[in-house]
Structures are given as C-alpha cells and as structure tokens.
Coordinates of C-alpha atoms and ligand atoms in Angstrom, one line a residue:
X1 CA 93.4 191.5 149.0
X2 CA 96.1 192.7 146.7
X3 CA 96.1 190.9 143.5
X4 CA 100.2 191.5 143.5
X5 CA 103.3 189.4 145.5
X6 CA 105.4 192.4 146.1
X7 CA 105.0 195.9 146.6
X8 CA 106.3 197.5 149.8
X9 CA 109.1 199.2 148.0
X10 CA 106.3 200.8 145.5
X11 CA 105.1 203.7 146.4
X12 CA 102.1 203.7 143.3
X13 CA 100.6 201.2 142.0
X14 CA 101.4 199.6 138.1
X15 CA 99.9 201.4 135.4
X16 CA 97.1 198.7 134.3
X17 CA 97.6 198.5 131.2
X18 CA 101.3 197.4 131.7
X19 CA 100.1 194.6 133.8
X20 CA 97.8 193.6 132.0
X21 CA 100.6 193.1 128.9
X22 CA 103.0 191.1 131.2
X23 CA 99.9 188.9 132.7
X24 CA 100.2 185.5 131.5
X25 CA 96.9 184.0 133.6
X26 CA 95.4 183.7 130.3
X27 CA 98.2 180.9 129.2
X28 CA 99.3 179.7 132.5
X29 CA 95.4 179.0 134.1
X30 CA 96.2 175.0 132.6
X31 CA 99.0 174.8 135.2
X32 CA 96.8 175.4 138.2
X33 CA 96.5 171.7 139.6
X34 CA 100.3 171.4 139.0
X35 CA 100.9 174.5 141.1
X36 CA 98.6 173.1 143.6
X37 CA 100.6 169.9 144.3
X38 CA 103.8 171.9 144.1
X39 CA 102.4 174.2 146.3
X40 CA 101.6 171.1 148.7
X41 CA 105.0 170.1 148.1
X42 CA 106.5 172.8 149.4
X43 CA 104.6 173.1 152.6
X44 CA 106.5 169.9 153.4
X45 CA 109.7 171.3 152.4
X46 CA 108.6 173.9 155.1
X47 CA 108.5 171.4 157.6
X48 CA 111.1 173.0 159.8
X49 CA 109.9 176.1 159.7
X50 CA 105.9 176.3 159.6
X51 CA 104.0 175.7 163.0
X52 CA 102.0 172.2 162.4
X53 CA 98.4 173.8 162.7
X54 CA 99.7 176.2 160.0
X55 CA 100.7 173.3 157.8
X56 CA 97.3 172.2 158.0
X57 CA 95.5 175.3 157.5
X58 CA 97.4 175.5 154.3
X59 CA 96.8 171.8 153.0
X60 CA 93.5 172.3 153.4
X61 CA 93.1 175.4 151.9
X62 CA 95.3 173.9 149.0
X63 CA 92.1 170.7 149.0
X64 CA 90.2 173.7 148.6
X65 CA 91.7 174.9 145.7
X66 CA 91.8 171.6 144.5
X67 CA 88.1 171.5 144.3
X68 CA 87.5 174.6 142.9
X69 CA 89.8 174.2 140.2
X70 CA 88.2 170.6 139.4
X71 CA 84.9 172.4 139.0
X72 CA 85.6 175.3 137.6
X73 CA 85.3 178.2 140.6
X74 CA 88.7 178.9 140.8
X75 CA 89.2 179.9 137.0
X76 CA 86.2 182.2 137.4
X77 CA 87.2 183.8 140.0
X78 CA 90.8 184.2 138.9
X79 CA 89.9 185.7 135.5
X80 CA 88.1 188.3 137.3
X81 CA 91.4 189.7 138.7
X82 CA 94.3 191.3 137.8
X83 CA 96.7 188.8 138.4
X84 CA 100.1 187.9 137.1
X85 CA 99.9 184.7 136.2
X86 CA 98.3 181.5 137.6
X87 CA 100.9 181.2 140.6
X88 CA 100.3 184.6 142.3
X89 CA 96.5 183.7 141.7
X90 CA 96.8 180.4 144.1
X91 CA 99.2 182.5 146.8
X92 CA 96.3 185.2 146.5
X93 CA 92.7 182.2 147.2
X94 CA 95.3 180.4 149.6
X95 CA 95.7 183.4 151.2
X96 CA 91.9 184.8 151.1
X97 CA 91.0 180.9 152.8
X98 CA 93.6 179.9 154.9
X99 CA 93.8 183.0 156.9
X100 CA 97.3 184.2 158.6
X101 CA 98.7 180.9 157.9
X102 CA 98.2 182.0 154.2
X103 CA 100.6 184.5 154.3
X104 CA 103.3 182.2 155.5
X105 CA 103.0 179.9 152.3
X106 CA 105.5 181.4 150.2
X107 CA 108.4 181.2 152.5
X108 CA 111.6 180.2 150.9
X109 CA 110.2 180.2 147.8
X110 CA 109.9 182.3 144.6
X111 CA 107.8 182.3 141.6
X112 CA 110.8 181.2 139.9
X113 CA 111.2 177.6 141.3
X114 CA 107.5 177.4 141.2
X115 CA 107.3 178.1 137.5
X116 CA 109.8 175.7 136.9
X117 CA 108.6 172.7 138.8
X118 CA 105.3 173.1 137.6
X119 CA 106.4 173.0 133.8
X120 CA 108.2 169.6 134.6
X121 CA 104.9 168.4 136.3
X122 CA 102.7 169.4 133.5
X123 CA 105.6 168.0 131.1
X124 CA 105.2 164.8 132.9
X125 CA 101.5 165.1 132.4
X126 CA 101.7 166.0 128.8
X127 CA 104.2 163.9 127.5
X128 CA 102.5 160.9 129.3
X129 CA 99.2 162.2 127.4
X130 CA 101.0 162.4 124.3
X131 CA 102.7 159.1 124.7
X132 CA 98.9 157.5 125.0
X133 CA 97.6 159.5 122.2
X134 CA 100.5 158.7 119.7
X135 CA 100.4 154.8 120.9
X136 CA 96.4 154.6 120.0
X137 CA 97.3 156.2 116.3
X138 CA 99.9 153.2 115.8
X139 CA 97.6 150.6 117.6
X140 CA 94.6 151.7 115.1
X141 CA 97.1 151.6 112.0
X142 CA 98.4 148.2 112.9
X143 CA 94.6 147.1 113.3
X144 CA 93.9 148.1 109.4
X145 CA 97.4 146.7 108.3
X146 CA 96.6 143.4 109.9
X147 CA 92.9 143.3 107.9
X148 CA 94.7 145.0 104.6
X149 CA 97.4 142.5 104.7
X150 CA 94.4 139.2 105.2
X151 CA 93.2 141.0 102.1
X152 CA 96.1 141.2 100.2
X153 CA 95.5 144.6 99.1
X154 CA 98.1 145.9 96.5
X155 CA 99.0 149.2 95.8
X156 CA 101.4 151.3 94.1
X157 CA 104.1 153.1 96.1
X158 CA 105.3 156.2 95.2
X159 CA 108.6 158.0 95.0
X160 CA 108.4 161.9 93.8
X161 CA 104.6 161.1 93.8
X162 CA 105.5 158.9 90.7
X163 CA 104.3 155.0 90.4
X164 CA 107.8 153.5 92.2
X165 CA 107.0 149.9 93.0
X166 CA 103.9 147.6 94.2
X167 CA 103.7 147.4 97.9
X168 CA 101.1 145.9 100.3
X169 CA 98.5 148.4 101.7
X170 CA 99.1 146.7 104.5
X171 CA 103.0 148.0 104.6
X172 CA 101.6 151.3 103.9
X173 CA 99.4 151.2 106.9
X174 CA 102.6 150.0 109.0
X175 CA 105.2 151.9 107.7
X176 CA 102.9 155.6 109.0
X177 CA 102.4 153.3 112.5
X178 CA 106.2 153.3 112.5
X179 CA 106.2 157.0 113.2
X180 CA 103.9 156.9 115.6
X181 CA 105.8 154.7 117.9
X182 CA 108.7 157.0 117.5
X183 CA 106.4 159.7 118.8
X184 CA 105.6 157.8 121.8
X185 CA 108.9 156.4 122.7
X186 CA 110.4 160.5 122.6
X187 CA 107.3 161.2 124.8
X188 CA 108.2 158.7 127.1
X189 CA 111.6 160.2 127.1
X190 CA 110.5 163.6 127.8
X191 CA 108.6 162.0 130.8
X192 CA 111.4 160.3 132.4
X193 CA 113.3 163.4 132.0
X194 CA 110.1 165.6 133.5
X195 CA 110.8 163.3 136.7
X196 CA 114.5 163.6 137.3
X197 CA 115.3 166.4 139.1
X198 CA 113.0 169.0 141.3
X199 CA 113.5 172.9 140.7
X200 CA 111.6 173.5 143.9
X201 CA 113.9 175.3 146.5
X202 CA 115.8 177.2 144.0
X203 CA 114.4 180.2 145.5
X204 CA 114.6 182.9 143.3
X205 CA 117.6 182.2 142.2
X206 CA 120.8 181.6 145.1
X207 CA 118.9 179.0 147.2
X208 CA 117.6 179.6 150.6
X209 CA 118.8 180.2 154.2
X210 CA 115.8 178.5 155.7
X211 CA 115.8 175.0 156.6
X212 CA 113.9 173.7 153.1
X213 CA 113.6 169.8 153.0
X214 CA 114.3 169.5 149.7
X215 CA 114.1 165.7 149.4
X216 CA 111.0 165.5 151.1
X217 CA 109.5 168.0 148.2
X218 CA 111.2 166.3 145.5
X219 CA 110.0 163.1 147.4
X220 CA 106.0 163.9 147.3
X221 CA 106.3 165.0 143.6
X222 CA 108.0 161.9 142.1
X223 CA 111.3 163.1 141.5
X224 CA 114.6 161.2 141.5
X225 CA 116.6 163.8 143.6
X226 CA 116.6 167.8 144.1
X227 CA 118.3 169.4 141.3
X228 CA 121.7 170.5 141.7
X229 CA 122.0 174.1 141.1
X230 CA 119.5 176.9 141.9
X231 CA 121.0 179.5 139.6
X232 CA 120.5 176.7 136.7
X233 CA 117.3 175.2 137.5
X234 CA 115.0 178.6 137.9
X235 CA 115.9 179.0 133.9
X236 CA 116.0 175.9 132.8
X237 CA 113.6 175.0 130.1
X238 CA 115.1 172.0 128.2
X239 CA 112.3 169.6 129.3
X240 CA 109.6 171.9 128.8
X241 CA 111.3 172.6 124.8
X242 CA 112.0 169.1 124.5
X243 CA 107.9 168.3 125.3
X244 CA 107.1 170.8 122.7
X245 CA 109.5 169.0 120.2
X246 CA 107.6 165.6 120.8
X247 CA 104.7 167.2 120.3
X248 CA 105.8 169.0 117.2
X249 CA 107.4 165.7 115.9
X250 CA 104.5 163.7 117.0
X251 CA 102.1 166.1 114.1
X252 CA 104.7 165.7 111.5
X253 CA 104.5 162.1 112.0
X254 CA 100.6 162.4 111.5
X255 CA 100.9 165.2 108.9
X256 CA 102.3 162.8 106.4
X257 CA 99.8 160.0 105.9
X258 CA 97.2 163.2 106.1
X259 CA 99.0 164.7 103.2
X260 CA 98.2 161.6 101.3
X261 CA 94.8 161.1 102.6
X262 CA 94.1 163.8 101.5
X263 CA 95.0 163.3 97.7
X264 CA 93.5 159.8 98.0
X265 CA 90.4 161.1 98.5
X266 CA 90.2 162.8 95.1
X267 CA 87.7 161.3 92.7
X268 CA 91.0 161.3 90.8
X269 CA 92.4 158.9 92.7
X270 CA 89.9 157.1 94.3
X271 CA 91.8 155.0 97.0
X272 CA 90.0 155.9 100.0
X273 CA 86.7 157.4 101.3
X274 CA 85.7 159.0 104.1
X275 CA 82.2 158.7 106.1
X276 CA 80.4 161.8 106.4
X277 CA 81.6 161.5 109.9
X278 CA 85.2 163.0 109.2
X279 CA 83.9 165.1 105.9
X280 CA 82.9 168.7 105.0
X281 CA 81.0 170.1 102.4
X282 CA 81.2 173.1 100.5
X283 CA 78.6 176.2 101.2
X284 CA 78.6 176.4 97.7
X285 CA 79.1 173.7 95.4
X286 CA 76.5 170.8 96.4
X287 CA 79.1 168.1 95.2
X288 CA 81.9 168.8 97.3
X289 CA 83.0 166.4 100.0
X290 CA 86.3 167.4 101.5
X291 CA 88.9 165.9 103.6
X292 CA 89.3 168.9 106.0
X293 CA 90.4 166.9 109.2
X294 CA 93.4 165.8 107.5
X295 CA 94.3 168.9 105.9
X296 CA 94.3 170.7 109.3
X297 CA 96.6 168.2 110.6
X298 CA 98.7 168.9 108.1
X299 CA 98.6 172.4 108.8
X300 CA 99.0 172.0 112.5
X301 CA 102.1 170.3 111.7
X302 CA 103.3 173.9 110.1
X303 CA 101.9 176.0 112.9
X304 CA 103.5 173.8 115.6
X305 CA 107.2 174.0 114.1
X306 CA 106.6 177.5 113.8
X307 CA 105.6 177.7 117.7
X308 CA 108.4 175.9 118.7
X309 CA 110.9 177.9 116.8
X310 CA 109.4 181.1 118.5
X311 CA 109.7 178.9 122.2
X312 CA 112.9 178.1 121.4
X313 CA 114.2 181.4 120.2
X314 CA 113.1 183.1 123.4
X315 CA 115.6 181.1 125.6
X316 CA 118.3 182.0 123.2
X317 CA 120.8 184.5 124.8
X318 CA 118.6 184.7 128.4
X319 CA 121.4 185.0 130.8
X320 CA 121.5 182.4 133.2
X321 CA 118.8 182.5 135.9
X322 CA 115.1 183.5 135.5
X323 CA 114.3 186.5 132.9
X324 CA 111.0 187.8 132.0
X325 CA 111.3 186.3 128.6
X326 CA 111.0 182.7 129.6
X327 CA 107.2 183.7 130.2
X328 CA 106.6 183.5 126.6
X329 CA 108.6 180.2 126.5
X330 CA 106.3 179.1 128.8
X331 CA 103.2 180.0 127.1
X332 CA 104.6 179.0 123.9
X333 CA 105.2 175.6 125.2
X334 CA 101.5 175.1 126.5
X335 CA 99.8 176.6 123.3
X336 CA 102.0 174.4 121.2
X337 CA 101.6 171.2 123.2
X338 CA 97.8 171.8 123.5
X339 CA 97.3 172.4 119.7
X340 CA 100.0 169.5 118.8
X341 CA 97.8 167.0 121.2
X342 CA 94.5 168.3 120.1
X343 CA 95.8 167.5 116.3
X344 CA 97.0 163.9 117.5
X345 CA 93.5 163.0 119.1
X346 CA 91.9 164.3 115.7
X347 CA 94.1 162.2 113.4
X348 CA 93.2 158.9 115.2
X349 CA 89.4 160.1 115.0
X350 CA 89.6 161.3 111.5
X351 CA 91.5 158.2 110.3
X352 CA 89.1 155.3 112.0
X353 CA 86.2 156.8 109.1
X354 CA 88.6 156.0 106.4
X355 CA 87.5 153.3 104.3
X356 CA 90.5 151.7 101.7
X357 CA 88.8 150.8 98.0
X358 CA 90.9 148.0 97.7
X359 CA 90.0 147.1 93.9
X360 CA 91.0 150.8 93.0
X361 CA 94.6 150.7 94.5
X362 CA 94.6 146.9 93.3
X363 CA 93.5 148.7 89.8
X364 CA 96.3 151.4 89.7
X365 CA 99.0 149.0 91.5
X366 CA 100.5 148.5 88.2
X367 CA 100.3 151.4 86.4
X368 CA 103.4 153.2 85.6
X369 CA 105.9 150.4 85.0
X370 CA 106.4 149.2 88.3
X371 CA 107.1 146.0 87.9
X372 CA 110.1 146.8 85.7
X373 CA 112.5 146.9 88.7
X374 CA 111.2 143.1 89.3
X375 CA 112.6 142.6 85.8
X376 CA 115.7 143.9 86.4
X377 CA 116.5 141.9 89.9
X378 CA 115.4 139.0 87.6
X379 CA 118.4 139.4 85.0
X380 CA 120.5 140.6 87.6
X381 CA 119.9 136.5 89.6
X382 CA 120.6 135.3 85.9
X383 CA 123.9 137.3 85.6
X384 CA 123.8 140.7 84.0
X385 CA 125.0 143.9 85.8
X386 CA 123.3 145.9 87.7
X387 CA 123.5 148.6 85.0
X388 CA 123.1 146.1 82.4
X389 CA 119.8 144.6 83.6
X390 CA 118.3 148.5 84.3
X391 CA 119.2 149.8 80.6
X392 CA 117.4 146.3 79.2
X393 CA 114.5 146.8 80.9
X394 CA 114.4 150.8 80.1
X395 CA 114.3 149.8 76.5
X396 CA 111.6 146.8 77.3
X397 CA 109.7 150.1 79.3
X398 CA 109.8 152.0 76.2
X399 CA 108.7 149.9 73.8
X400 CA 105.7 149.4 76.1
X401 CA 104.9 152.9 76.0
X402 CA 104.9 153.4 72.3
X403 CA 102.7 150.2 72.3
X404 CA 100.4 151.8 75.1
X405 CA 100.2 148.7 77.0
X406 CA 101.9 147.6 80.9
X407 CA 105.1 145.3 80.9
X408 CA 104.0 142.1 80.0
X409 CA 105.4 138.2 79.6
X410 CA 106.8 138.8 75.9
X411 CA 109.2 141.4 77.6
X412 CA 110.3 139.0 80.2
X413 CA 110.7 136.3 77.3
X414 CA 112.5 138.6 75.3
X415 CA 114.8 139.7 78.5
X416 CA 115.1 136.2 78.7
X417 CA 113.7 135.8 82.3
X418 CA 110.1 134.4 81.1
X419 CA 109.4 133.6 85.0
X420 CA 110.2 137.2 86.2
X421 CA 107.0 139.1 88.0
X422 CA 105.2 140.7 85.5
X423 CA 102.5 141.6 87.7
X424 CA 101.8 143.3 90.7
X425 CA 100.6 140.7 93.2
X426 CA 104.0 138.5 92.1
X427 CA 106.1 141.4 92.5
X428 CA 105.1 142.1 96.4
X429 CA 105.4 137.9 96.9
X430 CA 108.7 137.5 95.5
X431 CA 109.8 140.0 97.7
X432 CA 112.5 138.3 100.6
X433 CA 114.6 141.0 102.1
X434 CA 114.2 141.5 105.9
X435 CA 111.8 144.9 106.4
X436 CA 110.5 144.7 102.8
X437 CA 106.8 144.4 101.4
X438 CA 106.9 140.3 101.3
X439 CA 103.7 139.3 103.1
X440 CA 105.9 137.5 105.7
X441 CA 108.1 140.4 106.3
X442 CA 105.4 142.8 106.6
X443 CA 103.4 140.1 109.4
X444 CA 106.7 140.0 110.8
X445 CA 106.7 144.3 110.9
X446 CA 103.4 144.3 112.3
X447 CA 104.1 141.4 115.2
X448 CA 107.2 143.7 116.2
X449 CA 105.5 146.9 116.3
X450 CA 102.7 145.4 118.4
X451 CA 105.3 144.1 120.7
X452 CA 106.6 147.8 121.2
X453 CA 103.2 148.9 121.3
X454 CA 102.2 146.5 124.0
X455 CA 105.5 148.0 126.0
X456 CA 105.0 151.9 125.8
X457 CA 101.1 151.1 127.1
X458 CA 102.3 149.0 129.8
X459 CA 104.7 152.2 131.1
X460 CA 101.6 154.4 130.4
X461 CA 98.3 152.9 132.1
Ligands
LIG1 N1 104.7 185.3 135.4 C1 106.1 184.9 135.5 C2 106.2 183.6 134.6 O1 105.3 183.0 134.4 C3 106.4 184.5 136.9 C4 107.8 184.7 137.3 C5 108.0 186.0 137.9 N2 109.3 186.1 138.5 C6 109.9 187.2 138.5 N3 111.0 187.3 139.0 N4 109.3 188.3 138.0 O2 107.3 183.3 134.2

C-alpha cells in the first residue's frame, strides 16, 4: 500500500525528508473522527455514482475506523507511516479494509474539501467544548459571589493597582464571571457559524462533473445548506480563525483574575490562599508556596495571541483557493485551541482551591482614602460642584495624611456632610446606581448572569 494519494505522473519517489517536512499527521491526527464522518458523508454524496454493495463495504470499513480510532489502533498504526496528513491516512486503512471498493472512496472529492469540512466539524466540536468550559468558569464564580455577597465581604478595588474605591468581593467575583459569559456566547457563535455551510463537494477547487448529492452530505453532517462557491470554500478559514479567537479571548478573560490571584496570594497581601491542591513549592527554598496554575494561565494567554497572530498571518495574501500554506493555519488553529481549552479547564480547577480571607480584604478595604470619593458625591447632593466637592475633599485627604490617620467623621463635619460614608461597609450600601457595588445591584448582577448562564447550558447539553 502506498502511503501517497497521487503519483502516476512521478516517475521517483519524494525525497523523505521533504515529506516528512510537509507531513502534518503529527497536528492533524485530532481530526480523525471528523474525517471519518465526513468521509461517511461523502459516500452519500456518492450515491449516484457508487454500486450499493460498495457503499457498504465503505461504511463499514469507515465503523472500522471508527473503532480503531476510539481505542487507539488507528493512531499507532498511522504514526508508523509516512503519511501526509491524517486524511490520506484514512483513504490509505479504508483502502487496506474495504478492499476494491476502497479505492472508489475518494471520487469527486479532494483533500481540499475534506480539509475544510472537517475544520468546521471540529470547530463545531471545539467551540461547543469551549462554550461548556467557559460557562462552568462563570457558574463557579457566580457560586462564590453569591456566598461573598451573604458575607458581606468588603474589599478595596483598584485602579492603576492603587486603592480606588470599596467594592463587594462579591462584585469582584461577578464582574471576572462577566467575561466568562462573553467567552461562551462568541463560542456559541463560532458554532452556529461551524454549522452553516458544507465545503464538502468543492472538489479541489472548480466543483465536480459527477453527480455529488450535496444536500444529502451537508444533510448527515448538520449543515444548513452546501456552500456556495467551490473556489471560496476549499480556502476558507474564517470559522476555523474565528474558533481560535474565542479561544484566545476566552484565556484573556481568565488571565486577568489569574493576574490578580496571583498577587493576592502574596504574604504581602494576604487576600486569598490556595490549598496545596493548586500550589507549588520551591526545590529550594522550604517556605515557598507558589501560585503557578494561575501564572501559567496568564502566560497561556500570551502564547495563545501569539499563535493566533501566526494562524492568522498565514492566510494573509493566499490567493484564492487552497495553498499549501493554509496547512500551518490548520495546525495553528488546533495547537492554539487545544492549549487555549486546556488553560480554561485549569483555571476553573485552580480557582475552586482558592480560599478568600475575608477579614484581610475587610482590613485593607479602606486603606488608601477610598472613601473620599463618598465624600465628595456627599457635598456634591448638598450643592457644591463637581470640582468643588473633589478639591475639598483633596485638602480633607491631605490633612489626613500628615495626621497618619484614614478619613474620618471630623472631615465629614468639617465638609459639612457629618452623615457622609466615612467607612467602607457604608460606602458599598449607599451605593444606588444600576450595575454598581450596592448589595441589591450586585444580587441583581448575579440573578442576570445566572439567567444567561442557564441559557448558553441549555444550547450546550
Ligand atoms: N496536508 C494538506 C493540509 O492539511 C492537505 C491538502 C493537500 N492538498 C493539496 N492540494 N496538496 O492542508
């Protein structure tokens, strides 16, 4: 059995070493069930041309397959090949169990509509994944806001990583969920996009002259409708970028509360521990207890934008139709949207062994004049000017500081506002505004975002 698809017009075989370079088995073995059930796909298309006994000695060599790709076989024996990628590698154990009906399989059809349905399937796979994954991250972060906001936990929110204002840990915890469900709603995008329109048929690249039942493939594999032009759909990777991007966007969202996390867990700060669970120690120091889960998020986040800018800089400039380049796009997608998932499912794990110190944040909610901007709204309700009210209060701040002591009730009675929030805990209740750190508001946040949790689950069972 020859490892290759073509040939006849070669009179010597490919030096080894070249095909080993343009091989991309090693990134494209993940898309062997998808190939399967295109490759199933088609041999309906090819109703009107196969014999019905070689229809079936083809589906069940494709079960076959199946099987052996479910438990392992077929990525043994594939890897011990020379093969091209994962495609010719079916075509080659379809053809080695079906027999001669093997070698009518790939009728009407060319690696390049194959590579591109099967990117849409496993984008439909992925993004469905990723929708899941990003869901269970908000789901767990609403679960602590909900307890953090029964608790009343206070902390200090920062701007510039300076003490801004005093917030609910709870809005903390639902503000990072907010990203989150973003993540999920573009995956759920991405996979209503995977499902709109079928590649398979293309051809290479001009269609075919054989009677291919194009709605009947696009049909079996969950599509809307065939798509509409072969010369566009055998080099079209929009869905397959546009899974990466989720995927990319989906670590950003995570990499953000990690970059906190992970300055939380300083002794310094204090805010948050993590169980042994989701820690590392040092090989030297005896002491150390580090956050690495987080801080490889946070990393991933890097490598991941970096990936996609390489996926999406190899489609730039490809002429229309299929070009060799749009291999690396391919693996590029798959490595990133592999790595991006993997750092998802590690967030959520990492994240359910952090434990909040409430009286620490509590402690520290204060520090840094944060109530001063309470002061200000005060005088502003009794009358002054926005710029009035903040220059007051900046005097008020620096008198405290040369005093070395917080804002206090004799700054509020010499503002004359002597019932203005001087303290944290009155700061966060008196505040009203829709979306804002008010322990109504933020129950209201949470009962929202569960709502829209609820929905993305329902469309992803
Ligand atoms: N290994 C190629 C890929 O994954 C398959 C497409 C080959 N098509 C071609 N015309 N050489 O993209």
């Amino acid at each position: 059995m020859s490892s290759l698809q073509w040939g006849g017009r070669f009179a010597s075989a490919p030096d080894a070493a070249l095909l080993a370079f343009g091989s991309s088995l090693a990134d494209d073995l993940v898309l062997a069930p998808f190939d399967v059930r295109c490759s199933r796909a088609h041999v309906a298309a090819l109703s009107g041309v196969l014999a019905p006994a070689d229809a079936g000695a083809l589906l069940a060599a494709l079960d076959r397959v199946a099987a052996e790709i479910d438990d392992g076989a077929f990525a043994a024996w594939a890897t011990t090949h020379a093969f091209e990628d994962v495609h010719g590698a079916i075509d080659a154990r379809v053809r080695e169990l079906a027999g001669p009906a093997g070698e009518r399989l790939h009728a009407g059809r060319s690696r390049n509509d194959q590579v591109a349905t099967t990117l849409l399937l496993y984008a439909r796979d992925r993004a469905a994944r990723g929708a899941r994954g990003a869901v269970d991250v908000a789901a767990l972060l609403e679960d602590r806001a909900e307890s953090a906001l029964e608790r009343g936990t206070l902390l200090a929110a920062t701007t510039h990583w300076q003490p801004a204002q005093p917030v609910l840990l709870a809005f903390w915890l639902d503000a990072a969920a907010q990203g989150f469900v973003r993540a999920a709603e573009r995956f759920a995008r991405v996979a209503a996009d995977a499902a709109r329109f079928c590649p398979l048929g293309s051809a290479a690249l001009a269609g075919s002259s054989l009677p291919l039942d194009r709605a009947a493939a696009a049909r079996e594999l969950g599509f809307g409708a065939p798509s509409r032009n072969a010369l566009d759909s055998v080099g079209d990777r929009d869905v397959a970028l546009d899974l990466l991007h989720a995927a990319v966007r989906a670590v950003v969202a995570a990499s953000r509360p990690s970059e906190e996390l992970v300055i939380w867990a300083t002794p310094a700060f204090g805010y948050v521990r993590l169980d042994d669970a989701a820690s590392t120690g040092s090989s030297l120091m005896p002491q150390k207890r580090n956050p690495d889960p987080f801080e490889l998020v946070r990393a991933a986040g890097a490598r991941a934008i970096g990936v996609y800018a390489g996926a999406l800089a190899t489609t730039n400039g490809v002429a229309l139709s299929y070009h060799r380049d749009l291999q690396q796009t391919k693996a590029q997608v798959i490595d990133g949207t592999e790595a991006g998932l993997a750092a998802l499912d590690a967030f959520r794990r990492a994240f359910a062994h952090v434990h909040f110190n409430d009286a620490q944040t509590a402690a520290r909610a204060g520090d840094g004049y944060t109530v001063a901007t309470d002061l200000a709204d005060a005088l502003i309700l009794a009358g002054a000017t926005a710029r009035e009210a903040h220059h007051a209060v900046g005097e008020r701040v620096v008198l405290a500081e040369e005093e070395g002591r917080p804002l206090d009730g004799r700054d509020a009675a010499a503002l004359g506002v002597a019932d203005a929030p001087v303290d944290p805990r009155a700061s966060v209740w008196g505040k009203r505004s829709a979306g804002s750190t008010g322990p109504g508001m933020v129950a209201t946040s949470i009962a929202a975002t569960r709502d829209a949790i609820a929905a993305l689950s329902e469309s992803f069972l």
